[in-house]
mmCIF file of C-alpha atoms in Angstrom:
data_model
loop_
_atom_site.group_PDB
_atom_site.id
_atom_site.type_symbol
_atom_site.label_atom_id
_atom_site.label_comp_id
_atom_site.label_asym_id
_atom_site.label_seq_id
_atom_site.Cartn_x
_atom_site.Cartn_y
_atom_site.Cartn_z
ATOM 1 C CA UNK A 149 -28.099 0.908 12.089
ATOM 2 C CA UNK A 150 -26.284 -1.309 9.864
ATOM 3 C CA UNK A 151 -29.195 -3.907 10.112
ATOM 4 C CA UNK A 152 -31.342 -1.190 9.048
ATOM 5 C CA UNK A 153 -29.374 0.138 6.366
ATOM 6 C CA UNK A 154 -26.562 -2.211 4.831
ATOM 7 C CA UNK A 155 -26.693 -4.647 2.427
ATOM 8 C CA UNK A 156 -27.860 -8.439 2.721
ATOM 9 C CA UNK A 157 -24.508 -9.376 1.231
ATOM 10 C CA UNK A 158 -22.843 -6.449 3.486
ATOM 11 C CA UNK A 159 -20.206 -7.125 6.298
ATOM 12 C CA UNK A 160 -21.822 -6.836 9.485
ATOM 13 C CA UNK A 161 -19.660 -5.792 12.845
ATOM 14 C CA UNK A 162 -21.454 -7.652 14.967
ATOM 15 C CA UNK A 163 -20.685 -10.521 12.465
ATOM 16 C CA UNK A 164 -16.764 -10.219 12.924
ATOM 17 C CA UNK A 165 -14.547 -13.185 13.490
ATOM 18 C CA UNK A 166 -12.609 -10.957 16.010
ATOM 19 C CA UNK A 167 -9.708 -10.096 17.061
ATOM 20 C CA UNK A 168 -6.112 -11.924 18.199
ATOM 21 C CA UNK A 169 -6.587 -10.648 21.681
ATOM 22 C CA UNK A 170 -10.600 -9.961 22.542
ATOM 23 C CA UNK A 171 -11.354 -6.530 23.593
ATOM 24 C CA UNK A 172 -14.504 -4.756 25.380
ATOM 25 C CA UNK A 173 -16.359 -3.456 22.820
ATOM 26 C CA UNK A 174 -16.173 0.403 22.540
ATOM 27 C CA UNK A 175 -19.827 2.071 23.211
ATOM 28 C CA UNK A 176 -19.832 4.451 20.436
ATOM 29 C CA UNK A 177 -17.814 3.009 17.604
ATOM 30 C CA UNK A 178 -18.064 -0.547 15.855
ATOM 31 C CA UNK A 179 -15.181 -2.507 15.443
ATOM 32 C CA UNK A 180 -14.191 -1.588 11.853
ATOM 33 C CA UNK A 181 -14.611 1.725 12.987
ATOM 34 C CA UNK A 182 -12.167 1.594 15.476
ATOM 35 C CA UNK A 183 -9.876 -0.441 13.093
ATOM 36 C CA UNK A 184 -9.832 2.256 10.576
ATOM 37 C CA UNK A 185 -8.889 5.031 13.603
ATOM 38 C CA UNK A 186 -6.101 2.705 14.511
ATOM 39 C CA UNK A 187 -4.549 3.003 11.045
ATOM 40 C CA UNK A 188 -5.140 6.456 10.577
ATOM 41 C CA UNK A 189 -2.790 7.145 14.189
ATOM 42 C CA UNK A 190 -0.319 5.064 13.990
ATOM 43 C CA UNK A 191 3.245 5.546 12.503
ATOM 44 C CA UNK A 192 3.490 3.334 9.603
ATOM 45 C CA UNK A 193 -0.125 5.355 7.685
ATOM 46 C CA UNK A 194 2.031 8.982 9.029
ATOM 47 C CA UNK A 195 5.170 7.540 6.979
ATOM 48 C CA UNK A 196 3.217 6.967 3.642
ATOM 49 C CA UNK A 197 3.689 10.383 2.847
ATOM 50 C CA UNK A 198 7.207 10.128 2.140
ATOM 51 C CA UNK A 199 7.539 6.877 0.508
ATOM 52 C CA UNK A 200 7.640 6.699 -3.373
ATOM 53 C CA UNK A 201 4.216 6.021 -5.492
ATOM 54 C CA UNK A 202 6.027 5.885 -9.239
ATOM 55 C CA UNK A 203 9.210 8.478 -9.344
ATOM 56 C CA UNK A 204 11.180 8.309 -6.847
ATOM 57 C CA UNK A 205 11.560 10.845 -4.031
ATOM 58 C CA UNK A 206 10.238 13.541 -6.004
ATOM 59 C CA UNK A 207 11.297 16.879 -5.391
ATOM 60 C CA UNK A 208 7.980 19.153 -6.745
ATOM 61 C CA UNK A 209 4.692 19.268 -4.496
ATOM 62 C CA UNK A 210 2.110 17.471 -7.078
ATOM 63 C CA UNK A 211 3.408 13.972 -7.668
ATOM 64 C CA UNK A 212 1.523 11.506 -6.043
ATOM 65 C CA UNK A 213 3.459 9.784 -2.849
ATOM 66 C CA UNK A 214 2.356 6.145 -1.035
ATOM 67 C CA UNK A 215 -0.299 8.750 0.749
ATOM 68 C CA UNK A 216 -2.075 10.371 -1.611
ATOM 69 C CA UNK A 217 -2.286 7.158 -3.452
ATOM 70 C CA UNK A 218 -3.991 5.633 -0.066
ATOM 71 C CA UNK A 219 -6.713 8.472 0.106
ATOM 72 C CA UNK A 220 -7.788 8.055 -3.578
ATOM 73 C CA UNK A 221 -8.106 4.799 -2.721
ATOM 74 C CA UNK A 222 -10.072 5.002 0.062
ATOM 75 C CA UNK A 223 -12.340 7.404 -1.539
ATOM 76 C CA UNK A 224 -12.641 5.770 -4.938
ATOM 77 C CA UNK A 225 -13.534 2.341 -2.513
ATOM 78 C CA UNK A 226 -16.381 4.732 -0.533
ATOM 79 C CA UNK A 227 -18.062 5.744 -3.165
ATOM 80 C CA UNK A 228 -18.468 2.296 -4.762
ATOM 81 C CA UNK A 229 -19.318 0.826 -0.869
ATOM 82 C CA UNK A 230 -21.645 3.602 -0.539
ATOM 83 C CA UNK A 231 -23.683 2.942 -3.424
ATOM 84 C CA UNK A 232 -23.835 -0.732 -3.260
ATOM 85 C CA UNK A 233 -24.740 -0.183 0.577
ATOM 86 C CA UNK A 234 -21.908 -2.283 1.783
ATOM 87 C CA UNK A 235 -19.925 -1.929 4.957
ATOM 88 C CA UNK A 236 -17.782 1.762 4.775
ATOM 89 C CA UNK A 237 -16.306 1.554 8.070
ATOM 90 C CA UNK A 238 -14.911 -1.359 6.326
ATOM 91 C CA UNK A 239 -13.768 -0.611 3.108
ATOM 92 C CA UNK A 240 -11.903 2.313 4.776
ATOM 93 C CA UNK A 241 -9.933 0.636 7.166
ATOM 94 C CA UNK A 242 -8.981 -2.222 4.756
ATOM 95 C CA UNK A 243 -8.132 0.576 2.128
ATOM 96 C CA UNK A 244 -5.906 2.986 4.568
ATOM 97 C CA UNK A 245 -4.211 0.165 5.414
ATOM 98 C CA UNK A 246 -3.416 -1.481 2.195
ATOM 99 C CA UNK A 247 0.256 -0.078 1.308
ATOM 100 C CA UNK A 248 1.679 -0.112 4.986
ATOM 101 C CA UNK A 249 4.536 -2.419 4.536
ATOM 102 C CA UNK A 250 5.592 -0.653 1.246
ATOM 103 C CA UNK A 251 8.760 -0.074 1.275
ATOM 104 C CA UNK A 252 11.345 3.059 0.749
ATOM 105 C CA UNK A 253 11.391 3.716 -2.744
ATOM 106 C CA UNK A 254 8.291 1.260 -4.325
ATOM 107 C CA UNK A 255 8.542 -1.813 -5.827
ATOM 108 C CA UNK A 256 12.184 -1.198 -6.520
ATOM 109 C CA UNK A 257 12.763 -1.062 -2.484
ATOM 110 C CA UNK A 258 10.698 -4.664 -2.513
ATOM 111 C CA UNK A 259 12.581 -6.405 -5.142
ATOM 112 C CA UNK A 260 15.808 -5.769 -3.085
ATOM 113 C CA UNK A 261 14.400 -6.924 0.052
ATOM 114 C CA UNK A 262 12.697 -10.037 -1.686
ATOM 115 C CA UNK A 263 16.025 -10.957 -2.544
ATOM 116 C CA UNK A 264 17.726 -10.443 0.626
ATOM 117 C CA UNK A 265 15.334 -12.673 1.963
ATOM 118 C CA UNK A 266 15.502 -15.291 -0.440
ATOM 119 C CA UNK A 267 18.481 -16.402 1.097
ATOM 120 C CA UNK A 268 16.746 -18.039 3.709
ATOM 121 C CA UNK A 269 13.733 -18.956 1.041
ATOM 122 C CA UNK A 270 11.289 -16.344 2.126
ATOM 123 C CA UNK A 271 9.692 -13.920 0.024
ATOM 124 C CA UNK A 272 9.200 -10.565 0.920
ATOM 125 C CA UNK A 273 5.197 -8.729 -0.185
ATOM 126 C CA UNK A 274 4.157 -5.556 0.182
ATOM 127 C CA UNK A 275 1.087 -6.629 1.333
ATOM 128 C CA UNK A 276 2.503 -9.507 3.496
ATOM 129 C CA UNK A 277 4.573 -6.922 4.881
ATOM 130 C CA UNK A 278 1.634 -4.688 5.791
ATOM 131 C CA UNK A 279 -0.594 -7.286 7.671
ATOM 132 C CA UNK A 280 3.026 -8.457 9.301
ATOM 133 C CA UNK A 281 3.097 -4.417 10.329
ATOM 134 C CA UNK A 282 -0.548 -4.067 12.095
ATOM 135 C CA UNK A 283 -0.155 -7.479 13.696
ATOM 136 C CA UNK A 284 2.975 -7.614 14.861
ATOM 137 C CA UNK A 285 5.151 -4.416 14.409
ATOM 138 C CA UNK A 286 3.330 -1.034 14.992
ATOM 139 C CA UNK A 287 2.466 -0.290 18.606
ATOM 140 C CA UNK A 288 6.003 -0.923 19.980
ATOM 141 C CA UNK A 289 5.464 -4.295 18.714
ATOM 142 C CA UNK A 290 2.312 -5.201 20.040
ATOM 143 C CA UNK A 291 0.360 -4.521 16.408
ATOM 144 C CA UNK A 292 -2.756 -2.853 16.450
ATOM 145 C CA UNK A 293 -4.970 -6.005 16.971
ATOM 146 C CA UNK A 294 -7.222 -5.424 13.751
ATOM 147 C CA UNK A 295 -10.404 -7.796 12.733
ATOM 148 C CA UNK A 296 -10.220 -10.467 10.423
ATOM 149 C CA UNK A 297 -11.604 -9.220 8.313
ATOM 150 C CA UNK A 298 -9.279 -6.300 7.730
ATOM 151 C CA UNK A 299 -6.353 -8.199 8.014
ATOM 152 C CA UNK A 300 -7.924 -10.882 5.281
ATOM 153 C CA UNK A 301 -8.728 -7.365 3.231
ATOM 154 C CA UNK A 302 -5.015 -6.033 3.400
ATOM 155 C CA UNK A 303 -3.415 -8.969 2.576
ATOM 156 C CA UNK A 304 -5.549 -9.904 -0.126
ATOM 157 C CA UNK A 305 -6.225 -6.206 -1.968
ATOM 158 C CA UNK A 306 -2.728 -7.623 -4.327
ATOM 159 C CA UNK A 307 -3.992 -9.292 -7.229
ATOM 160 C CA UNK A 308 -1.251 -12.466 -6.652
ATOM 161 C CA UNK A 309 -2.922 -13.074 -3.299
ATOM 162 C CA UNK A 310 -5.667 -15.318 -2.924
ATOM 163 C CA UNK A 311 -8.913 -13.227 -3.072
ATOM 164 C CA UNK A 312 -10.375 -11.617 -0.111
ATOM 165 C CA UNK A 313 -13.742 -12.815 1.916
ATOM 166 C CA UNK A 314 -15.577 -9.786 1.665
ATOM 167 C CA UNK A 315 -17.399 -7.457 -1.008
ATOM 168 C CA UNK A 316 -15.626 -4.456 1.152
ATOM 169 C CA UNK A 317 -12.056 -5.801 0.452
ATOM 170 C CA UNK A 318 -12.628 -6.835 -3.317
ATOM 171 C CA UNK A 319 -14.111 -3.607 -3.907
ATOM 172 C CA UNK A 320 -10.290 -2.184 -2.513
ATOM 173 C CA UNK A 321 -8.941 -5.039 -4.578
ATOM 174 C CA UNK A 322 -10.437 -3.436 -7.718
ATOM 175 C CA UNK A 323 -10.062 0.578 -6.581
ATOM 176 C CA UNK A 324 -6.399 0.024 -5.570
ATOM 177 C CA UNK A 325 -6.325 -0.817 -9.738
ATOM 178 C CA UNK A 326 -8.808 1.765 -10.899
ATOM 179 C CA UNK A 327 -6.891 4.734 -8.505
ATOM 180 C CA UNK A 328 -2.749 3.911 -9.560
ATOM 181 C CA UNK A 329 -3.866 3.247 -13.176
ATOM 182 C CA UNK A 330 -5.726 6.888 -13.482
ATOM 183 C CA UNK A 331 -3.088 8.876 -11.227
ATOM 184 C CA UNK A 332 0.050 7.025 -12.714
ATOM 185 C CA UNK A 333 -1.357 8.498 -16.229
ATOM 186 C CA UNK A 334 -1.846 11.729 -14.446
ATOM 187 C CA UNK A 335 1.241 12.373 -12.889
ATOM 188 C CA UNK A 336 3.464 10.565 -16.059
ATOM 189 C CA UNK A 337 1.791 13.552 -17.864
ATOM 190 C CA UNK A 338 2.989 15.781 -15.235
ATOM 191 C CA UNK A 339 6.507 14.515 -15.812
ATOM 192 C CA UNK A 340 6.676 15.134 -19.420
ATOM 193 C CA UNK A 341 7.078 11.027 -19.655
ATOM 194 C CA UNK A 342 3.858 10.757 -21.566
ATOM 195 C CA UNK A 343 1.210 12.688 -23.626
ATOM 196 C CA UNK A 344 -2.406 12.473 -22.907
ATOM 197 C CA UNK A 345 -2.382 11.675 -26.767
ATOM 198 C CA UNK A 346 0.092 9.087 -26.902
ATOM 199 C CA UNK A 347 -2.964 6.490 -24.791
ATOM 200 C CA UNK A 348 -4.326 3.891 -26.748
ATOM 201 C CA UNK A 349 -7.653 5.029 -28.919
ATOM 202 C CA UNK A 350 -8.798 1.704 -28.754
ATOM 203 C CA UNK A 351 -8.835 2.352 -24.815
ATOM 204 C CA UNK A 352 -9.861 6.232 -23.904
ATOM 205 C CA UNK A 353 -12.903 5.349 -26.648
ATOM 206 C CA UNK A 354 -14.358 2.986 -23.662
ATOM 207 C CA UNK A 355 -13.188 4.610 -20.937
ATOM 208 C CA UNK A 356 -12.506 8.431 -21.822
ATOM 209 C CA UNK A 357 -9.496 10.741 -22.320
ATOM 210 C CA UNK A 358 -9.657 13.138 -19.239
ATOM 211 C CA UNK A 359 -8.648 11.667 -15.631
ATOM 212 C CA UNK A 360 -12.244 12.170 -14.719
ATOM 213 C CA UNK A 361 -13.804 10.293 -17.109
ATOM 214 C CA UNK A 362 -11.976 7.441 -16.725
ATOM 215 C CA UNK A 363 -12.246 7.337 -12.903
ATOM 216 C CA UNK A 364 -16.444 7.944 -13.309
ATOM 217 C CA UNK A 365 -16.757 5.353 -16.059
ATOM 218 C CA UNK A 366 -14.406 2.506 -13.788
ATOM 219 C CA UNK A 367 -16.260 3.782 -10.536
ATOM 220 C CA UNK A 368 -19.833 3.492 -11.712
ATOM 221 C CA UNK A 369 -19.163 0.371 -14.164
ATOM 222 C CA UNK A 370 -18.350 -1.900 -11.125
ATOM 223 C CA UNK A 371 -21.426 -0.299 -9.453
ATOM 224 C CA UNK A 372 -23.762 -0.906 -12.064
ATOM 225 C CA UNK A 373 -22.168 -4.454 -12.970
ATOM 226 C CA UNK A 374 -22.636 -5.092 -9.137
ATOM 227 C CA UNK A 375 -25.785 -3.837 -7.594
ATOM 228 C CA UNK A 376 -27.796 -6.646 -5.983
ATOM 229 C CA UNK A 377 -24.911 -9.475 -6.493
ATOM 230 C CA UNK A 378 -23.376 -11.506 -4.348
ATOM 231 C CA UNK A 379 -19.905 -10.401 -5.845
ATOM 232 C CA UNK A 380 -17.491 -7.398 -7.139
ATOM 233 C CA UNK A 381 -17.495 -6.816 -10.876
ATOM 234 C CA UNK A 382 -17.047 -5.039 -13.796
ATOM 235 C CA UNK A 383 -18.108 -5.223 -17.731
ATOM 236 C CA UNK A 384 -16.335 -7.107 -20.128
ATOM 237 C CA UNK A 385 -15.343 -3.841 -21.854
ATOM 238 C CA UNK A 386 -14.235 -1.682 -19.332
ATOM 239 C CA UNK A 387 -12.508 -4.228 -17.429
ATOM 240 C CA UNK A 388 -9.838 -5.170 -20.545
ATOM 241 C CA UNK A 389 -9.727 -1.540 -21.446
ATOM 242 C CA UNK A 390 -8.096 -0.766 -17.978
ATOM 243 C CA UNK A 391 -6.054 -3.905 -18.145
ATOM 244 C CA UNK A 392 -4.648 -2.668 -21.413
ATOM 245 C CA UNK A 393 -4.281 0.916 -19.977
ATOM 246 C CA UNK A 394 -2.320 -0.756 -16.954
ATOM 247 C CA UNK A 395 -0.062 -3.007 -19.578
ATOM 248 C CA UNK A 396 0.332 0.179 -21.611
ATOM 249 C CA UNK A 397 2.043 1.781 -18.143
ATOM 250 C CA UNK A 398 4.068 -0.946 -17.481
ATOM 251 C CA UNK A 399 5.795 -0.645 -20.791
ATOM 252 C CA UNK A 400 6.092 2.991 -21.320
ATOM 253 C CA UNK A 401 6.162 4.526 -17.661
ATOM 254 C CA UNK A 402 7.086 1.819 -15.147
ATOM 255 C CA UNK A 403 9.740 0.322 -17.176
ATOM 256 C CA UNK A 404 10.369 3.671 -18.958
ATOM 257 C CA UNK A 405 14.245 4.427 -18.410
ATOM 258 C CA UNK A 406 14.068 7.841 -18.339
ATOM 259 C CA UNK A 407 11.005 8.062 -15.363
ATOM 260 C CA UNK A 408 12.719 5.119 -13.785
ATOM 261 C CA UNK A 409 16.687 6.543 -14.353
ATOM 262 C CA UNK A 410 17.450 6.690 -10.354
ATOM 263 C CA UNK A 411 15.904 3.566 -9.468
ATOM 264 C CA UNK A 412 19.004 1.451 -9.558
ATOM 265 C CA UNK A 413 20.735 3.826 -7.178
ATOM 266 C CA UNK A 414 17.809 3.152 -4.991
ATOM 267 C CA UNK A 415 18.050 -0.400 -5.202
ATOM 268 C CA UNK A 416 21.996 -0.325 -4.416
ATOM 269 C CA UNK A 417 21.513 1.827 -1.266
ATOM 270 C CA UNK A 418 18.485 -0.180 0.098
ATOM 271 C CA UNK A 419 20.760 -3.108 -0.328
ATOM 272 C CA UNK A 420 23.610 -1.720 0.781
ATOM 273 C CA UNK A 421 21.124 -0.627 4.215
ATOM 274 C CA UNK A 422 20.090 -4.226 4.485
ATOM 275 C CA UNK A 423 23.530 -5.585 4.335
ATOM 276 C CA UNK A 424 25.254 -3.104 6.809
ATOM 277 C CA UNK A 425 22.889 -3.905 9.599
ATOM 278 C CA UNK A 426 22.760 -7.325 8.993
ATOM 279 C CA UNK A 427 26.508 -6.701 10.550
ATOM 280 C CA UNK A 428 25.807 -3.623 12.845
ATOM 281 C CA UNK A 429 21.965 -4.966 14.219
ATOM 282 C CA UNK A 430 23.391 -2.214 17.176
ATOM 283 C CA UNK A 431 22.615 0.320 14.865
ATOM 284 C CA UNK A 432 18.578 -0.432 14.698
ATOM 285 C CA UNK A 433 16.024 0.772 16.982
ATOM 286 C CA UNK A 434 16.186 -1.480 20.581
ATOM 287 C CA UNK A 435 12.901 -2.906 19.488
ATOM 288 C CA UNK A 436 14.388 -4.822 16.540
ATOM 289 C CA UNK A 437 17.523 -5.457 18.651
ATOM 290 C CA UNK A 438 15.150 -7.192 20.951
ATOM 291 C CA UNK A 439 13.372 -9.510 18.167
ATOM 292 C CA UNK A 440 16.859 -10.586 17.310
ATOM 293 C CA UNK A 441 18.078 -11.670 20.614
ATOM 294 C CA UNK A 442 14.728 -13.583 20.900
ATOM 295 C CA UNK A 443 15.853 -15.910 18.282
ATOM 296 C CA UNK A 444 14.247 -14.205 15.375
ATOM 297 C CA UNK A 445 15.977 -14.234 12.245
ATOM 298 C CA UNK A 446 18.417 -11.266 12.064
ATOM 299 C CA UNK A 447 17.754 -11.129 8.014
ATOM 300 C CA UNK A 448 13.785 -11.092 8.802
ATOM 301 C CA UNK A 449 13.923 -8.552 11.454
ATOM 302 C CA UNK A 450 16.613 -6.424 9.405
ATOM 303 C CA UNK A 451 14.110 -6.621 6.438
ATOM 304 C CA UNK A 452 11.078 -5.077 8.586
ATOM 305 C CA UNK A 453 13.236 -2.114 9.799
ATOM 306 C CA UNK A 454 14.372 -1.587 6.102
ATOM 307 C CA UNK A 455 11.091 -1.685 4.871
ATOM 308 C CA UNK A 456 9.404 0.844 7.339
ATOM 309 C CA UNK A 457 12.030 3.678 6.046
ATOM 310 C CA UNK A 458 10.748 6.465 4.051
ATOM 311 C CA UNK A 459 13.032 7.254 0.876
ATOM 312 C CA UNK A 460 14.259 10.331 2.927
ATOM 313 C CA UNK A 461 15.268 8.628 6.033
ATOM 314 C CA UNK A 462 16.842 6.014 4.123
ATOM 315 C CA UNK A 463 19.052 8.436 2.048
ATOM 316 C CA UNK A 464 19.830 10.058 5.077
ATOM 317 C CA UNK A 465 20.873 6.632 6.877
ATOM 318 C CA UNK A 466 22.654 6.221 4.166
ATOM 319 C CA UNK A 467 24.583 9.099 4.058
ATOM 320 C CA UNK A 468 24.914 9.338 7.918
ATOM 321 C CA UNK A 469 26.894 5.652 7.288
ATOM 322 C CA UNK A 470 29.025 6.404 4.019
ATOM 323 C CA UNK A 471 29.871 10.094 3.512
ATOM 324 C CA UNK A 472 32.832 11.654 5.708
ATOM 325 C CA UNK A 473 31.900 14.228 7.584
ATOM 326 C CA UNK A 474 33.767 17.361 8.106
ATOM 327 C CA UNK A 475 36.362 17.517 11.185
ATOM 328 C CA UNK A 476 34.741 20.117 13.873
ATOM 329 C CA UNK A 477 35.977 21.003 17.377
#
């Protein structure tokens, strides 16, 4: 079928480089198929939906968490795979597993661990941290044994990564832009942080001034720009009108101090975590206790169980560690 059907320039599964460890082939599903199901069942994709997108830990129904981000995502990549007839079972799995190794509480959570780390001269990335998760973390530490090519696609859908191999991860290179740009707007408007009329004219004239607009013109620009190439693209114009929407968000929302207020209260207690089992590694699950007595570096392993908290459980662990509890017979 995907002879038939996909794209010259598509990914083929029977194409694959593999996998670590070779498997028999499932009779029903293709390999990127079965990649994408892996992701969807395992525990890090189930904690997404309680890990901070923008504001942290929010408290009403309609902000967008780690999660919902994912599925817009995913869909946003679909559509544009779907069109250019390029390989879905693909772009899914790459896209659902993107933000795995994000950590509690966003990019504040992965500035404190990058530093942690530092002191032994390793940087910690979100998306280093999510290919580190499906190949050697989930499944009691056996990793999920992905393809190449969705490994290549998670670690390179970050724009300071080298670029990906294949049209299906480039396109979630581009649509993890396109989807946090549009629903960072969206929910900053929700927050009272910004006013749809406060974006830049010179912007919403190319691109429009409703969420759906926007996302239509970005989605079918890169399909248009792209049809019949050999690459992932978009028009001079629309491309530099969502990188000046994106700068715009960095200096009024992501850096805002009011939408940001909490965030160096998360950054204390996520380093405050980091530190206290660095001293009590007794205290982390026997899997990670393991990894340590195996020679592993304590601050590397201590960094991955960090890192797979949600903001909830990591509140709560930090709680459970600092506030007295009431004496009870």
């Amino acid at each position: 079928m995907e002879e038939r059907s996909l794209s010259p320039y598509a990914a083929k599964s029977r194409n694959s480089k593999g996998r670590e460890r070779e498997e028999k082939q499932c009779s029903v599903r293709p390999v990127y198929q079965r990649d994408r199901d892996r992701i969807l069942h395992c525990k890090s994709f189930r904690r997404l939906k309680n890990k901070t997108q923008v504001f942290l830990n929010p408290q009403e129904d309609h902000y967008r968490t780690r999660l919902s981000h994912t599925l817009e995502v995913s869909q946003n990549a679909r559509t544009i795979a779907k069109a250019l007839r390029l390989n879905e079972d693909l772009v899914e799995a790459i896209a659902l597993g993107h933000d795995l190794g994000h950590t509690p509480f966003g990019h504040a959570g992965e500035q404190v661990l990058d530093e942690f780390l530092m002191v032994e001269n390793v940087h910690f990335r979100h998306n280093e941290q999510s290919v580190r998760l499906v190949e050697k973390i989930e499944n009691n530490g056996k990793g999920l044994n992905l393809t190449w090519e969705v490994r290549d696609g998670i670690r390179g859908h970050d724009m300071k990564a080298d670029p990906p191999a294949t049209l299906e991860a480039k396109i979630v290179r581009l649509s993890d832009k396109i989807s946090y740009v549009n629903a960072d707007i969206d929910d900053a408007v929700r927050g009272k942080v910004l006013e749809t009329e406060d974006l830049p004219e010179e912007y919403t004239k190319v691109l429009g001034t409703t969420f759906r607009q926007r996302l239509n013109t970005l989605v079918v620009d890169i399909i248009e720009q792209s049809r019949d190439k050999n690459d992932i693209c978009m028009s001079a114009p629309v491309q530099d009108a969502l990188l000046g929407l994106r700068n715009f968000l960095f200096e009024n929302v992501y850096r805002n101090s009011e939408a940001k207020a909490e965030e160096t209260k998360a950054k204390e207690m996520v380093a405050w975590l980091c530190e206290y089992y660095l001293q009590h590694t007794e205290k982390m699950p026997k899997l990670f206790q393991n990894w340590i007595e195996q020679g592993n570096s304590k601050r590397r392993v201590v960094a991955d169980y960090v890192a797979g908290m949600t903001d909830n459980y990591a509140i709560m662990r930090y709680q459970e560690y600092t506030i007295p509890r009431g004496w009870k017979v």
